[in-house]
Amino acid sequence: MIGNLWLVHHRIFELVAAYDAALARLNFLWLAAITVLPFSTNVVASSDTGVSSVYALYIGNMVVASGTGVLLRLYLSRHPVL
């Protein structure tokens, strides 16, 4: 999953010629979500089954990572100068 997210990141940014503060913030949020993914995966793997907060952590992490990727694409499509 992490490798797939990194490949998507590479595909998005290989055509980016410039950036602004908003794009940098979105990118940092996406990279942070990807970086935290092994932690949330480990928490799920080492917890007792049936603990909903543990699953919420992992699902929330994936929602932030996926959602930020979508926001990056939308932002870049609305700012073609970048």
CSV table of C-alpha atoms in Angstrom, one decimal:
chain,number,residue,atom,x,y,z
A,1,MET,CA,0.0,0.0,0.0
A,2,ILE,CA,2.8,2.4,0.9
A,3,GLY,CA,4.6,1.7,-2.4
A,4,ASN,CA,1.4,2.3,-4.3
A,5,LEU,CA,0.9,5.7,-2.6
A,6,TRP,CA,4.6,6.6,-3.4
A,7,LEU,CA,4.1,5.7,-7.0
A,8,VAL,CA,1.0,7.9,-7.2
A,9,HIS,CA,2.9,10.7,-5.6
A,10,HIS,CA,5.6,10.4,-8.2
A,11,ARG,CA,3.1,10.4,-11.0
A,12,ILE,CA,1.5,13.5,-9.7
A,13,PHE,CA,4.7,15.5,-9.1
A,14,GLU,CA,6.7,14.5,-12.2
A,15,LEU,CA,4.9,17.1,-14.2
A,16,VAL,CA,4.9,19.9,-11.5
A,17,ALA,CA,7.2,22.7,-12.5
A,18,ALA,CA,6.6,25.0,-9.6
A,19,TYR,CA,4.8,25.1,-6.2
A,20,ASP,CA,3.2,27.5,-3.9
A,21,ALA,CA,2.5,27.4,-0.1
A,22,ALA,CA,-0.8,25.7,-0.4
A,23,LEU,CA,0.6,22.9,-2.6
A,24,ALA,CA,3.5,22.4,-0.2
A,25,ARG,CA,1.2,22.1,2.8
A,26,LEU,CA,-1.0,19.6,1.0
A,27,ASN,CA,2.1,17.6,0.0
A,28,PHE,CA,3.5,17.6,3.5
A,29,LEU,CA,0.1,16.4,4.9
A,30,TRP,CA,0.0,13.6,2.3
A,31,LEU,CA,3.6,12.6,3.1
A,32,ALA,CA,2.9,12.6,6.8
A,33,ALA,CA,-0.1,10.4,6.4
A,34,ILE,CA,2.0,7.9,4.3
A,35,THR,CA,4.8,8.1,6.9
A,36,VAL,CA,2.4,7.3,9.8
A,37,LEU,CA,0.8,4.4,7.9
A,38,PRO,CA,3.3,1.7,9.2
A,39,PHE,CA,2.5,2.8,12.8
A,40,SER,CA,-1.2,2.6,12.4
A,41,THR,CA,-0.8,-0.8,10.7
A,42,ASN,CA,1.3,-2.1,13.6
A,43,VAL,CA,-1.3,-0.9,16.1
A,44,VAL,CA,-4.0,-2.9,14.3
A,45,ALA,CA,-1.8,-5.9,14.0
A,46,SER,CA,-0.8,-6.0,17.6
A,47,SER,CA,-4.2,-5.1,19.2
A,48,ASP,CA,-7.0,-7.4,20.3
A,49,THR,CA,-9.7,-7.9,17.7
A,50,GLY,CA,-12.9,-6.0,18.1
A,51,VAL,CA,-11.4,-2.7,19.4
A,52,SER,CA,-13.1,-0.2,17.2
A,53,SER,CA,-10.8,2.7,18.0
A,54,VAL,CA,-7.8,0.8,16.7
A,55,TYR,CA,-9.6,0.3,13.3
A,56,ALA,CA,-10.7,3.9,13.3
A,57,LEU,CA,-7.0,4.9,13.6
A,58,TYR,CA,-6.1,2.9,10.6
A,59,ILE,CA,-9.1,3.9,8.5
A,60,GLY,CA,-8.6,7.5,9.5
A,61,ASN,CA,-5.0,7.3,8.4
A,62,MET,CA,-6.1,5.9,5.0
A,63,VAL,CA,-8.8,8.5,4.6
A,64,VAL,CA,-6.3,11.3,5.2
A,65,ALA,CA,-3.8,9.7,2.8
A,66,SER,CA,-6.3,9.1,0.0
A,67,GLY,CA,-8.2,12.3,0.5
A,68,THR,CA,-5.1,14.4,0.5
A,69,GLY,CA,-4.0,12.7,-2.7
A,70,VAL,CA,-7.3,13.7,-4.3
A,71,LEU,CA,-7.0,17.2,-3.0
A,72,LEU,CA,-3.5,17.5,-4.5
A,73,ARG,CA,-4.8,16.4,-7.9
A,74,LEU,CA,-7.8,18.9,-7.7
A,75,TYR,CA,-5.5,21.7,-6.6
A,76,LEU,CA,-3.1,21.1,-9.5
A,77,SER,CA,-5.9,20.8,-12.0
A,78,ARG,CA,-7.2,24.2,-10.9
A,79,HIS,CA,-3.7,25.8,-10.9
A,80,PRO,CA,-2.3,24.7,-14.3
A,81,VAL,CA,0.6,27.2,-14.1
A,82,LEU,CA,2.1,24.9,-11.5
